[in-house]
XYZ file of C-alpha atoms in Angstrom:
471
model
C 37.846 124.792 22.386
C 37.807 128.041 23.907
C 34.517 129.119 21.939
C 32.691 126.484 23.191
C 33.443 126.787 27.264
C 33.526 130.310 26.965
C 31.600 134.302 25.727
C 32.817 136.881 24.993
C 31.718 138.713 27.630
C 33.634 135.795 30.174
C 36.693 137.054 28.297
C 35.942 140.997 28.831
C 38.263 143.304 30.609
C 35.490 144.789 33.416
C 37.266 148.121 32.824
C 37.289 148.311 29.060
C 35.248 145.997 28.348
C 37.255 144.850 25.228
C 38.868 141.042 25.195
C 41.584 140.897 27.778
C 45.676 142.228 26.843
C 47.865 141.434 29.005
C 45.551 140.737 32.088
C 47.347 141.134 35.560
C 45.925 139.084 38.577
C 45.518 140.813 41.579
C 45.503 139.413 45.306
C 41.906 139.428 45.387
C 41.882 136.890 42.352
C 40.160 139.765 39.719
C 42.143 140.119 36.463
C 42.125 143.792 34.743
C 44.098 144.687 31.999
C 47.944 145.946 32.471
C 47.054 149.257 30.642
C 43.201 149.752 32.483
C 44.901 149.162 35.386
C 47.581 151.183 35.438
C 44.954 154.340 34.151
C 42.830 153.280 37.079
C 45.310 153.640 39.772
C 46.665 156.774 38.409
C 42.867 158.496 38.257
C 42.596 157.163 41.101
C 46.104 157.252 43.138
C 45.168 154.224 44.822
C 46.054 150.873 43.891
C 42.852 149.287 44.851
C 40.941 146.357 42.437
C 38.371 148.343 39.870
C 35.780 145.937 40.548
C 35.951 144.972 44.286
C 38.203 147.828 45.884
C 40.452 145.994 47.248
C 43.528 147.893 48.246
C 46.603 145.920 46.398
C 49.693 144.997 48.522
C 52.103 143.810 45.951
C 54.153 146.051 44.165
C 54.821 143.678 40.445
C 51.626 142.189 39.615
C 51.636 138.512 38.092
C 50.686 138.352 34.445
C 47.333 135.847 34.206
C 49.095 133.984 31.438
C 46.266 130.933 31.361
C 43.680 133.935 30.719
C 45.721 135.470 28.211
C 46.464 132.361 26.365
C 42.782 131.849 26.438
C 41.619 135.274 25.280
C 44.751 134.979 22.462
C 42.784 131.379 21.523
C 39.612 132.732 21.155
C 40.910 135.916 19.267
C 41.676 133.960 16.491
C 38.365 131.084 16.607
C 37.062 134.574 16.176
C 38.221 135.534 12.930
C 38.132 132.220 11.405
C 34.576 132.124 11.949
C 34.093 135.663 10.693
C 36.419 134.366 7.543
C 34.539 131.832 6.340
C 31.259 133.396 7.290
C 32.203 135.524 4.398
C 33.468 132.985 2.273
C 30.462 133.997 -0.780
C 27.889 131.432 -1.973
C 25.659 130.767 -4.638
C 22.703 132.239 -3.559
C 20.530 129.426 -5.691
C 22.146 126.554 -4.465
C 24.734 127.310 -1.623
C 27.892 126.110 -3.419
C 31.005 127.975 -3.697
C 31.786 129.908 -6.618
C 34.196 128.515 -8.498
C 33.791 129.297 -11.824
C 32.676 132.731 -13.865
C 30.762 133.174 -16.629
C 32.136 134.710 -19.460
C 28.582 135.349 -21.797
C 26.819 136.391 -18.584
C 29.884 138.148 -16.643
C 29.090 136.657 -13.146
C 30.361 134.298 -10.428
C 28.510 130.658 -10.884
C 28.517 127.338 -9.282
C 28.955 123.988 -10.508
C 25.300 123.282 -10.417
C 24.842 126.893 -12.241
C 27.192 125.767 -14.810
C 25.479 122.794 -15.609
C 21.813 124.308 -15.282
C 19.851 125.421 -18.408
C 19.961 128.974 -17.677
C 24.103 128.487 -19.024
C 23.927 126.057 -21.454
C 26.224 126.530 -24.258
C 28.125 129.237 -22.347
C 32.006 129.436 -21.672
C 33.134 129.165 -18.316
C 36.499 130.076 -16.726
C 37.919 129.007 -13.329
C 38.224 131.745 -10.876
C 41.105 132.490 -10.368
C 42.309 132.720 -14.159
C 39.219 134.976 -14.687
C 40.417 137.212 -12.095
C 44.041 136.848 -13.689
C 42.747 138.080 -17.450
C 40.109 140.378 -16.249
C 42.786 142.624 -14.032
C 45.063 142.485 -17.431
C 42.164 143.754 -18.843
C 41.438 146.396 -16.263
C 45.054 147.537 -16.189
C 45.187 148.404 -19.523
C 41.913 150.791 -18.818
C 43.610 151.994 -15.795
C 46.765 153.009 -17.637
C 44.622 156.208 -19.390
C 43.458 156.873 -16.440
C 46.797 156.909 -14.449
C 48.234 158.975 -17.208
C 45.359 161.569 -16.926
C 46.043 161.356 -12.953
C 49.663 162.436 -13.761
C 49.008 165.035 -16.074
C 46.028 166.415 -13.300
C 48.903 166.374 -10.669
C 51.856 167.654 -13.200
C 49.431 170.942 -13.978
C 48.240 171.524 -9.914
C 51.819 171.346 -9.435
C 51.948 174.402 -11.996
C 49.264 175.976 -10.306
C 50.413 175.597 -7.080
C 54.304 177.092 -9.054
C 52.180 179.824 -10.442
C 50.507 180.718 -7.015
C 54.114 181.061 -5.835
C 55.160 182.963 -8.738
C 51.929 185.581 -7.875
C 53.035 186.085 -4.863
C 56.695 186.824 -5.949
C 55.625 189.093 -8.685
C 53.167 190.629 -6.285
C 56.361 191.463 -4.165
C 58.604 192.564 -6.828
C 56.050 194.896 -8.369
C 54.963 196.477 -5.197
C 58.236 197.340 -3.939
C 58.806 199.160 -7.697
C 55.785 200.872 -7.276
C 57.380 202.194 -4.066
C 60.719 203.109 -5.384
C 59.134 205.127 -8.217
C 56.548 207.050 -5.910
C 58.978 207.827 -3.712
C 61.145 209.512 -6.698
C 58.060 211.302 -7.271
C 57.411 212.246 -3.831
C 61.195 213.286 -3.044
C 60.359 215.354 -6.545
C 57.703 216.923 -4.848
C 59.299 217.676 -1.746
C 62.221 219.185 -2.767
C 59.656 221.491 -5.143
C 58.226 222.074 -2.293
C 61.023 222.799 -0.288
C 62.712 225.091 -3.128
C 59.271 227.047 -3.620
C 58.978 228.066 0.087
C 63.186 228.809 0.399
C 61.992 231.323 -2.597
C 59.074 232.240 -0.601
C 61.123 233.262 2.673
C 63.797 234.478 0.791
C 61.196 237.434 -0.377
C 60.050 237.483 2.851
C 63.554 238.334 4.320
C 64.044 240.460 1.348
C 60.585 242.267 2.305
C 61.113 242.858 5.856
C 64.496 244.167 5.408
C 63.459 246.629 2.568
C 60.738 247.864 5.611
C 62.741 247.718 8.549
C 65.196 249.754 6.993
C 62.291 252.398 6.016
C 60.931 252.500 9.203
C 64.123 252.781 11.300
C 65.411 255.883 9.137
C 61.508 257.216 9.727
C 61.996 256.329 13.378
C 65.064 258.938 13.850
C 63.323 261.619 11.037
C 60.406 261.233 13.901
C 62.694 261.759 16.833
C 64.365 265.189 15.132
C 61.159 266.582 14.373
C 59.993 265.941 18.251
C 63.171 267.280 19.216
C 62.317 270.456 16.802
C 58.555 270.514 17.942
C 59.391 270.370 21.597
C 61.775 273.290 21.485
C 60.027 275.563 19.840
C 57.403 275.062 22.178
C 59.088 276.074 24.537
C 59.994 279.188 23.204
C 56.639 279.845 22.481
C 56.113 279.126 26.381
C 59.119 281.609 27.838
C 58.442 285.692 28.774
C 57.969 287.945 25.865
C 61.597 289.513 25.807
C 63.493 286.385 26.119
C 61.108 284.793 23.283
C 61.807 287.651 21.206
C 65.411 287.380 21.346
C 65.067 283.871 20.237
C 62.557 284.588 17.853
C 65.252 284.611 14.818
C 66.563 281.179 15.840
C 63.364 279.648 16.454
C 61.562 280.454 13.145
C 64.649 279.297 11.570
C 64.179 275.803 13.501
C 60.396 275.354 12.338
C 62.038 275.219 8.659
C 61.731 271.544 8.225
C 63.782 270.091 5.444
C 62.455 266.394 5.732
C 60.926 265.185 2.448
C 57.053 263.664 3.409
C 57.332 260.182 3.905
C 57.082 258.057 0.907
C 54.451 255.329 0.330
C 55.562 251.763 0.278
C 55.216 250.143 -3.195
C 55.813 246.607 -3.681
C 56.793 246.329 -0.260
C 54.141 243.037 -0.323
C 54.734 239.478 -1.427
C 53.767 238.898 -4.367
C 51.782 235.592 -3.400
C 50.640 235.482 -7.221
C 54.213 234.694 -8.254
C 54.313 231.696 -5.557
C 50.930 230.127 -6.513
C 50.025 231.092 -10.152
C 49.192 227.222 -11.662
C 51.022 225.854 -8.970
C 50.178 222.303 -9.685
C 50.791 223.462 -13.302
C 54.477 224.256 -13.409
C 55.265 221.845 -10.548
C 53.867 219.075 -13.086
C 55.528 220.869 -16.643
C 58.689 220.648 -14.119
C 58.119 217.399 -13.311
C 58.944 216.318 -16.888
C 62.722 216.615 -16.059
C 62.145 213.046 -14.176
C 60.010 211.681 -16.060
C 59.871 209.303 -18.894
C 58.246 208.229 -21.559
C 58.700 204.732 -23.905
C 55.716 204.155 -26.622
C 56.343 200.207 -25.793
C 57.789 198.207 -22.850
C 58.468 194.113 -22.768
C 56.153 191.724 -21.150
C 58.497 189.361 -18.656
C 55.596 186.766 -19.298
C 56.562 186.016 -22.944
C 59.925 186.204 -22.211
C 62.811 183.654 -23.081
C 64.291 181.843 -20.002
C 67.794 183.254 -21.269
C 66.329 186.893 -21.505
C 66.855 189.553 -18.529
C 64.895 192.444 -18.494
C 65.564 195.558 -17.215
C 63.407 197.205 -13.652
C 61.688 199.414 -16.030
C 60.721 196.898 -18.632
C 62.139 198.969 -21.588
C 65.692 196.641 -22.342
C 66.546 193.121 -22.825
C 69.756 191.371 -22.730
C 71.443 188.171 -23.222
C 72.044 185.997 -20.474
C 74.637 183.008 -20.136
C 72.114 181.153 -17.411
C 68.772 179.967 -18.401
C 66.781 181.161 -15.457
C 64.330 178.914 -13.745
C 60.883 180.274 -15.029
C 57.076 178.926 -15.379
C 56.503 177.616 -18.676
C 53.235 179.510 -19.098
C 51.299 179.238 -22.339
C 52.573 182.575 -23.667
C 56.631 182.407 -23.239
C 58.701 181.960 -25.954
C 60.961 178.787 -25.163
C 62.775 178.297 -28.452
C 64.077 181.766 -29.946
C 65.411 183.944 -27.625
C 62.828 187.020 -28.276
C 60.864 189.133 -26.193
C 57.276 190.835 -27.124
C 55.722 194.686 -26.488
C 53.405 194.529 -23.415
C 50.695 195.805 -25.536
C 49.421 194.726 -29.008
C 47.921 196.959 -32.004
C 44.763 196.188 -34.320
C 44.354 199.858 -35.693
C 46.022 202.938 -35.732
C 50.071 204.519 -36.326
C 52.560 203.556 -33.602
C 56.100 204.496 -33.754
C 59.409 203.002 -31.482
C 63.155 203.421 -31.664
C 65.420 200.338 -30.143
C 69.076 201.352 -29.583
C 70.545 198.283 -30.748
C 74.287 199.255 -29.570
C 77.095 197.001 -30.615
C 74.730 193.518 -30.986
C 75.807 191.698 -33.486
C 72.262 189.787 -33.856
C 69.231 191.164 -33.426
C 65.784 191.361 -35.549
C 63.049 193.628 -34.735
C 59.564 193.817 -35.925
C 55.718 192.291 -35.039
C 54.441 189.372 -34.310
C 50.818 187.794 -34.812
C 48.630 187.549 -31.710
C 47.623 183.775 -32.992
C 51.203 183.068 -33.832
C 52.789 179.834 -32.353
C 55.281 180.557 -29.468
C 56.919 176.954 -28.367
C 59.324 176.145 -30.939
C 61.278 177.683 -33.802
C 59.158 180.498 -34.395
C 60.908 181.717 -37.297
C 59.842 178.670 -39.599
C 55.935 179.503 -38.902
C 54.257 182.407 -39.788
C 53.127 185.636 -38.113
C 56.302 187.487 -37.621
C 57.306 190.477 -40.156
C 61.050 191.378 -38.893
C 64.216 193.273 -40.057
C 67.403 191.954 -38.959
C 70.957 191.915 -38.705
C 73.370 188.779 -39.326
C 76.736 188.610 -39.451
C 77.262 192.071 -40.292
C 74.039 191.440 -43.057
C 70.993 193.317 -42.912
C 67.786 191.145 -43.848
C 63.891 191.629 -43.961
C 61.464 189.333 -44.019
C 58.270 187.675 -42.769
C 58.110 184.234 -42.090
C 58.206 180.963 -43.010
C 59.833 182.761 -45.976
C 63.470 183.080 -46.767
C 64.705 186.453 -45.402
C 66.105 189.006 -47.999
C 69.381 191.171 -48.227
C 68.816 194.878 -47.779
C 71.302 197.351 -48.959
C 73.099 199.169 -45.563
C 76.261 200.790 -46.426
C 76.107 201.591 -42.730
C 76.642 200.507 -39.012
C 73.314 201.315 -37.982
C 72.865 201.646 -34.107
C 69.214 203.225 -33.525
C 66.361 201.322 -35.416
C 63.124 203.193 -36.236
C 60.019 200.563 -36.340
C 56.625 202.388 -37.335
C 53.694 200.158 -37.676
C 50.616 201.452 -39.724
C 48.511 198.798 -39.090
C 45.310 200.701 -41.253
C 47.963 201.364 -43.835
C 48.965 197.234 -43.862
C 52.676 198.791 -43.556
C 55.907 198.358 -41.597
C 58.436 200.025 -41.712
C 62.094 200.742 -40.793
C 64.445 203.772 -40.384
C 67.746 204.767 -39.355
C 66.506 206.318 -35.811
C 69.645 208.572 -36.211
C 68.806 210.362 -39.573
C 65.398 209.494 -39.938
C 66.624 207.317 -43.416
C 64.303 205.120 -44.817
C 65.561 201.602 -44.692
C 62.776 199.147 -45.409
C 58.918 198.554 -45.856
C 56.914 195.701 -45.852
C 53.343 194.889 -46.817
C 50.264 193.162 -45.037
C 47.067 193.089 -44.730
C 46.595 192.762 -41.233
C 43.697 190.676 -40.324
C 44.301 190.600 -35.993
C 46.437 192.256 -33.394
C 50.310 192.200 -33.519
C 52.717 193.018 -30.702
C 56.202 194.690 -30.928
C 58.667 191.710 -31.334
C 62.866 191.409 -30.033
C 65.262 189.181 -30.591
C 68.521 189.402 -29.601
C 70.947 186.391 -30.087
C 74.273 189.082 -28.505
C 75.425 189.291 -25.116
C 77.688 192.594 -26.048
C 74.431 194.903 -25.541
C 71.241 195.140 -24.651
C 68.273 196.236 -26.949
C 66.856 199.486 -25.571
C 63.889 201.058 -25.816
C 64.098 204.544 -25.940
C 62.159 207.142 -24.351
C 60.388 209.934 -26.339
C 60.487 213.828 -25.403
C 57.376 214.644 -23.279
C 55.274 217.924 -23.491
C 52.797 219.670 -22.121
C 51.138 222.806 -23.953
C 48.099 224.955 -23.291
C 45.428 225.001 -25.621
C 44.230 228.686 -25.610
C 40.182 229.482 -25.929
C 39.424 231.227 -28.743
């Protein structure tokens, strides 16, 4: 046998030192590996041998098959021997293991079997232990497998919701943008009109005083005229300047009014910057609006598309591809207010339009969200139905209420203190309905529209901005 006649280390490529592949003879009878070879010679760029330096005059290189036979032979005596040198024994008496014990739970011999130490105790060959024992350990896995997939299924969120950050981050930013530069195109066109006022007072201005000071230019120019003569007749001989004398005290008559003194000839840089940043911002209100609620896109139904601004909602044919997050509604097709109430009055109109299903109202903080809302509690609602108008607060049955109208504005005020909601004709200010509750937690503005013919709007409330005079 191979591992008898030969080591290892006779069987070692004297490059690589590793058991010969492919070994190539060379002229001066040295084997070297086909690959150590071929890395030698190129370091190198001379095909000399690696061990004696032999320049090499052949140009194919004869493959030492006895050597590589012999090296292939003694690969495998190799890891038979390192096989059954792991082959496990009985550490007490050097037997094989063959059987396992089920009281104790180990590996035995046959001599542990029939020893005192397992008397009385059941015993199982190997290999059907290991049969029953991995059914038994497959039915523990399975938990775990299913609490691996469930792991996986909610990084897979994460890593959707990471995504979804980023997008939002985006969207949001790019909004913030378009609305500050509406406020900054605001700002420079007030900017722009306040200083075409300013030089158009300025023009105004300088013409008013040009025009003085060119007819004061020629008044100054006839009076020099007038002074320079009549010095001059003061300067001639005594008869000729008293034959003049009657002409020239008739010249020194001046008939020019006295120059007036300009008033309000300056700019009246009060009018310009009185409260500037005062009436540019009471201004301001023309672009700018106001809604006492807007929607929160997280709660929103799949089928739901919300407008830029967050204040409508509308139908959509296409469910859109969203995160189920915790806090969407999946079931109903509603909407909630961005921010909930646990005190106080609040007040919102909803332009309804031509839907033909809507409901409007609150909705518990702690209420359920995945499902059909409407058959759980904590939502207090008015509605319309099939030209019906209802009220309610579920699980109950919803009532009739008595509209002898087609009402298209919807009035929600919410006196949480007061445990009251109520409802009004937004057009007319009519009362419509109230209902009763003792609130107990926060509640957020609720929509639902089931209607593709209109939105549900929001609308924005009148702005103002007074002084408060000191007493």
């Amino acid at each position: 046998m191979a591992s008898k006649s030969f080591s290892e280390e006779d069987l070692s490529c004297p490059v690589c030192y590793e058991i010969f592949k492919d070994p190539l003879l060379l002229s001066c009878s040295h084997s070297i590996c086909k690959v150590c070879l071929q890395k030698f010679w190129e370091s190198k760029e001379s095909r000399e041998c690696p061990v004696c330096r032999r320049r090499s005059s052949k140009e194919l290189l004869p493959l030492n098959l006895a050597l590589k036979n012999l090296c292939e032979s003694f690969s495998v005596e190799k890891t038979q021997r390192s096989s059954a040198g792991s082959e496990v024994l009985c550490s007490q008496h050097g037997e094989k293991l063959k059987l396992f014990c089920l009281e104790d739970q180990q590996l035995v011999c046959l001599v542990c079997r029939d020893s005192a130490k397992h008397r009385n105790h059941r015993f199982q060959p190997v290999d059907e232990a290991a049969v029953e024992f991995k059914e038994n350990l497959k039915m523990k896995l399975k938990p775990l497998q299913e609490t691996l997939k469930i792991f996986k299924d909610v990084k897979l969120t994460w890593n959707q919701t990471a995504e979804k950050i980023q997008i939002q981050t985006q969207h949001t930013e790019r909004r913030i943008k378009e609305e500050f530069q509406k406020l900054h195109q605001f700002l420079r066109d007030e900017e722009a009109a306040r200083i075409a006022a300013l030089r158009e007072e300025e023009e105004q201005k300088s013409q008013m005083v040009k025009e003085k000071m060119e007819k004061m230019s020629r008044e100054i120019s006839s009076l020099s005229d007038t002074v320079r003569a009549v010095e001059e007749e003061m300067g001639a001989e005594d008869v000729s300047f008293l034959q003049n004398y009657r002409t020239t005290i008739t010249r020194t008559q001046c008939r020019l009014e006295h120059p007036e003194r300009l008033s309000g000839a300056l700019i009246h840089v009060e009018k310009h910057l009185e409260n500037l940043k005062f009436t540019v911002w009471e201004k301001m209100q023309e672009i700018i609006h106001y809604t006492p609620v807007t929607l929160n896109p997280i709660t929103a139904h799949p089928q739901l598309v919300l407008s830029e601004d967050l204040t409508s909602v509308r139908l959509s044919d296409e469910r859109q591809k969203l995160l189920d997050n915790p806090e969407k509604i999946d079931y109903n097709t509603a909407v909630l207010g961005s921010e909930g109430f646990n005190s106080g009055t609040h007040c919102w109109d909803v332009d309804v339009g031509e839907n033909t299903r809507w409901a409007l109202g609150v909705m518990a903080e702690s209420a359920k969200r995945k499902g059909a809302i409407f058959s759980r509690s904590g939502i207090w609602y008015m509605c319309y139905f099939d030209g019906k108008y209802y009220e309610g607060s579920t699980p109950k049955p919803a009532n009739l209420i008595s509209v002898n109208r087609k009402l298209q504005k919807i009035r929600v005020t919410l006196d949480w203190d007061g445990e009251k909601l109520s409802f009004f004709d937004a057009v007319n200010n009519t009362h419509l309905h109230t209902l009763t509750h003792t609130f107990t937690e926060r509640v957020f503005p609720f929509f639902d529209t089931f209607c593709k013919l209109s939105p549900l709007r929001i609308l924005p409330v009148k702005v103002r901005v007074s002084v408060e005079n000191q007493s």
